[in-house]
XYZ file of N, CA and C in Angstrom:
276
model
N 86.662 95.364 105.960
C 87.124 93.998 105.828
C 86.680 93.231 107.060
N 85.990 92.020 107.148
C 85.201 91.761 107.859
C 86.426 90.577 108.836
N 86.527 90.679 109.246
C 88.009 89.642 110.890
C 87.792 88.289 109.959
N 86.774 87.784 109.866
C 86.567 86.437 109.873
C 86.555 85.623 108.384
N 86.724 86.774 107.519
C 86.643 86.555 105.788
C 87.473 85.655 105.333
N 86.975 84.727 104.301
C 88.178 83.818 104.180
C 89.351 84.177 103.389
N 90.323 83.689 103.240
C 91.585 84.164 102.642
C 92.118 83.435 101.347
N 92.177 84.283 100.460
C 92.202 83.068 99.022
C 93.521 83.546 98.624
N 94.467 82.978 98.273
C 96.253 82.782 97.613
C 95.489 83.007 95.992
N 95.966 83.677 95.277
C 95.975 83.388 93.880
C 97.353 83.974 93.335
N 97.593 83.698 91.903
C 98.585 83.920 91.197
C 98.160 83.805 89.126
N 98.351 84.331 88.615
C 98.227 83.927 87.399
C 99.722 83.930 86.775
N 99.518 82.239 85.311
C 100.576 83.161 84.453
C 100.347 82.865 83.300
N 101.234 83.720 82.594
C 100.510 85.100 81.700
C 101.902 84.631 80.302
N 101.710 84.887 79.139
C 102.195 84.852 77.636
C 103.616 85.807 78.457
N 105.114 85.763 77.761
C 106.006 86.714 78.314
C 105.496 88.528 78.030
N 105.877 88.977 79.126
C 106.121 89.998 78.937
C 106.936 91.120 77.854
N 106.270 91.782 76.768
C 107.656 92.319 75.616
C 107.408 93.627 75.745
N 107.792 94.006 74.403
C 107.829 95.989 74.407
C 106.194 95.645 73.888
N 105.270 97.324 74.350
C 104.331 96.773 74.217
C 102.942 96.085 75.023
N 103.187 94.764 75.601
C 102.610 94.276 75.843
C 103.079 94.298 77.374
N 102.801 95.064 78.304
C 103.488 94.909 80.097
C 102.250 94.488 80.802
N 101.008 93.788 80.211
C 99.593 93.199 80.787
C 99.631 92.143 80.295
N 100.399 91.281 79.639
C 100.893 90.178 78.364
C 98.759 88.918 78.441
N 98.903 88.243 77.951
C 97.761 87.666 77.850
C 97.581 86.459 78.917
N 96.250 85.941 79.810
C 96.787 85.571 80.521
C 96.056 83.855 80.303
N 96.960 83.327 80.950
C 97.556 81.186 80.384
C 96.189 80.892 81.497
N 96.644 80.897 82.793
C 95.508 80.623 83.386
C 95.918 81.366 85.098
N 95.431 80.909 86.074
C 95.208 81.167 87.369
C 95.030 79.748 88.613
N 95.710 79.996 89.320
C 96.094 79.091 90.106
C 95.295 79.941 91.622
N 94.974 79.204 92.247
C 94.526 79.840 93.696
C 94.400 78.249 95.022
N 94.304 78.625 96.073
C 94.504 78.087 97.027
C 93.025 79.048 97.940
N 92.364 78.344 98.163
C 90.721 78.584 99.344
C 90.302 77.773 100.094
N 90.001 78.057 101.273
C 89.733 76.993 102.504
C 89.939 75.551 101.993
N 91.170 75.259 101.908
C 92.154 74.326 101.688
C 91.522 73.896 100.389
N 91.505 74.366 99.311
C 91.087 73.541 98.413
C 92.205 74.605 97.289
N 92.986 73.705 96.262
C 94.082 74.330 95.155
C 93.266 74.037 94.062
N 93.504 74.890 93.062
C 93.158 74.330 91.928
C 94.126 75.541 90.694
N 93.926 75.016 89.725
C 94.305 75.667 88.718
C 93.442 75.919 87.417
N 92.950 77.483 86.919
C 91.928 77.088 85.759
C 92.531 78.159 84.648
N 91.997 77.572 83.566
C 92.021 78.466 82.207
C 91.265 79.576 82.488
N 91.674 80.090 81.477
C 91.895 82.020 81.190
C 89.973 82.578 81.669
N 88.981 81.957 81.152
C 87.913 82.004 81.039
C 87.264 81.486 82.875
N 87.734 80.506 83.348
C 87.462 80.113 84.776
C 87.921 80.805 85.663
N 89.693 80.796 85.227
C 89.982 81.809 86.420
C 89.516 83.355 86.212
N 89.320 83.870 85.505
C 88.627 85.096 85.842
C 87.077 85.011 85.854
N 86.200 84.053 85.923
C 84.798 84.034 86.405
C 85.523 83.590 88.329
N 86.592 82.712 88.682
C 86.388 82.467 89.911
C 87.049 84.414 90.182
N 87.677 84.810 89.639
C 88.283 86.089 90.569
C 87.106 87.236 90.516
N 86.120 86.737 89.701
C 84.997 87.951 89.982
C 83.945 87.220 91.009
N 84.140 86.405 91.300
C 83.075 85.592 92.065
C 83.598 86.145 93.571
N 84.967 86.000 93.561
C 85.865 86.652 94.767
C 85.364 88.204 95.443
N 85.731 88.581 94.062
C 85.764 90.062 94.485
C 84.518 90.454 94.886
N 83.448 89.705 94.411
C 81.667 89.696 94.740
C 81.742 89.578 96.113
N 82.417 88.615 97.045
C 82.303 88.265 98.096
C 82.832 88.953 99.337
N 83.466 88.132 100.472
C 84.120 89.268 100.919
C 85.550 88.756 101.456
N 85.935 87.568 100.092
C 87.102 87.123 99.867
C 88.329 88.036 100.380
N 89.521 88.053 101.134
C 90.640 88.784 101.103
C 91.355 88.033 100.212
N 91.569 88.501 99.114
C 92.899 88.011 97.999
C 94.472 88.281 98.247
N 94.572 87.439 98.253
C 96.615 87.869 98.560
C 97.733 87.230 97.503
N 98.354 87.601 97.188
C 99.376 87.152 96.259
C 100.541 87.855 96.579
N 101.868 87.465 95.724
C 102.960 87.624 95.821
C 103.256 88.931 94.626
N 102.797 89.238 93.673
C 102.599 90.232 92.990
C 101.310 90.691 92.111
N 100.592 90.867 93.384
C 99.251 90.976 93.192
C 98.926 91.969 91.877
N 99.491 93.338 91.818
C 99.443 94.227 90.793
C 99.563 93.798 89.520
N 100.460 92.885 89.576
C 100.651 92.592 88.126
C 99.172 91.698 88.247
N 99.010 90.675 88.419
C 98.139 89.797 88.553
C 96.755 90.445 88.727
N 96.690 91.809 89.280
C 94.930 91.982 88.584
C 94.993 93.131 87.467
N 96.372 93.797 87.032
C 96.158 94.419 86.116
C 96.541 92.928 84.551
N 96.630 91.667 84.707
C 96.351 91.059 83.410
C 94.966 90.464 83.842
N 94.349 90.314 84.648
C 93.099 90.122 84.959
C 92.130 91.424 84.848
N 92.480 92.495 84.443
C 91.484 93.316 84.078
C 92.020 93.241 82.515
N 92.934 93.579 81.828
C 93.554 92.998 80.163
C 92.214 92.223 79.696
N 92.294 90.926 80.500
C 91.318 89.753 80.443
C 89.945 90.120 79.987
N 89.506 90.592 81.285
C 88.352 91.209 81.789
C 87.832 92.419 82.394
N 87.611 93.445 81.310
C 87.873 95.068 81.804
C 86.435 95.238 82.952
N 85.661 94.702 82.767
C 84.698 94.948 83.668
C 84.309 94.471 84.972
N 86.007 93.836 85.178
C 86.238 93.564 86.858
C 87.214 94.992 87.455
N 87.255 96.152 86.754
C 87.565 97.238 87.420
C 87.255 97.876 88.372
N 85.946 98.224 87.959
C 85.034 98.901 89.358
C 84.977 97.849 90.625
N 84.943 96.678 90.459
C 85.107 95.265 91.818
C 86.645 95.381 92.040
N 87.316 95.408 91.559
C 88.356 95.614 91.975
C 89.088 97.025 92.648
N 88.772 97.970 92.287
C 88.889 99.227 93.072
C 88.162 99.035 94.596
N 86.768 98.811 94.751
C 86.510 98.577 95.449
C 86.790 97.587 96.482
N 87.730 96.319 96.128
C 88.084 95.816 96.778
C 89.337 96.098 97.475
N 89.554 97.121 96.470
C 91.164 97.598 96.935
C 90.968 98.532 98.633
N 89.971 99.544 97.767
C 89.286 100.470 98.979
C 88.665 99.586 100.313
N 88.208 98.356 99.986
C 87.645 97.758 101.408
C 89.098 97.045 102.126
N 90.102 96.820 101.686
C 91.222 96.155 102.288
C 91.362 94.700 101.819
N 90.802 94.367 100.505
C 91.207 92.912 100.931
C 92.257 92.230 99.606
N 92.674 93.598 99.053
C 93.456 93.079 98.106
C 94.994 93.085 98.495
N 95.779 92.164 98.840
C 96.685 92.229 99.770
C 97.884 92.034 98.906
């Protein structure tokens, strides 16, 4: 994890949680990056969270787990970027 990497806030939310469904479908994604907020649909926010994980973004959230296991639901082929990001430190 590189000292100087920038630091991105995200959060998604997601259809309720039922029996069944504990990855529920996800509404959209909200994030905060060198001062800039935004909020995108299901299709944006997971092109911006693979664009992230490409980089050498540190991601942080408040319940991050949940939030990249409905972002892999989403998008199964942000797994391997995401392990790896886990392994480099920047999934917080």
């Amino acid at each position: 994890m590189e000292q100087d990497a920038p630091v991105a806030a995200f959060d998604t939310e997601t259809w309720l949680i039922a029996p069944g469904r504990l990855a529920p479908s996800l509404v959209c994604l909200s994030y905060h990056l060198d001062g800039e907020t935004n909020l995108l649909n299901p299709e944006d926010g997971a092109a911006w969270f693979k664009a992230q994980l490409e980089s050498d973004t540190i991601l942080v959230g408040h319940n991050v787990a949940y939030d990249v296991g409905v972002l892999v639901e989403y998008m199964p082929e942000l797994m391997p970027l995401i392990w790896q990001a886990y392994d480099e430190g920047r999934i917080l």
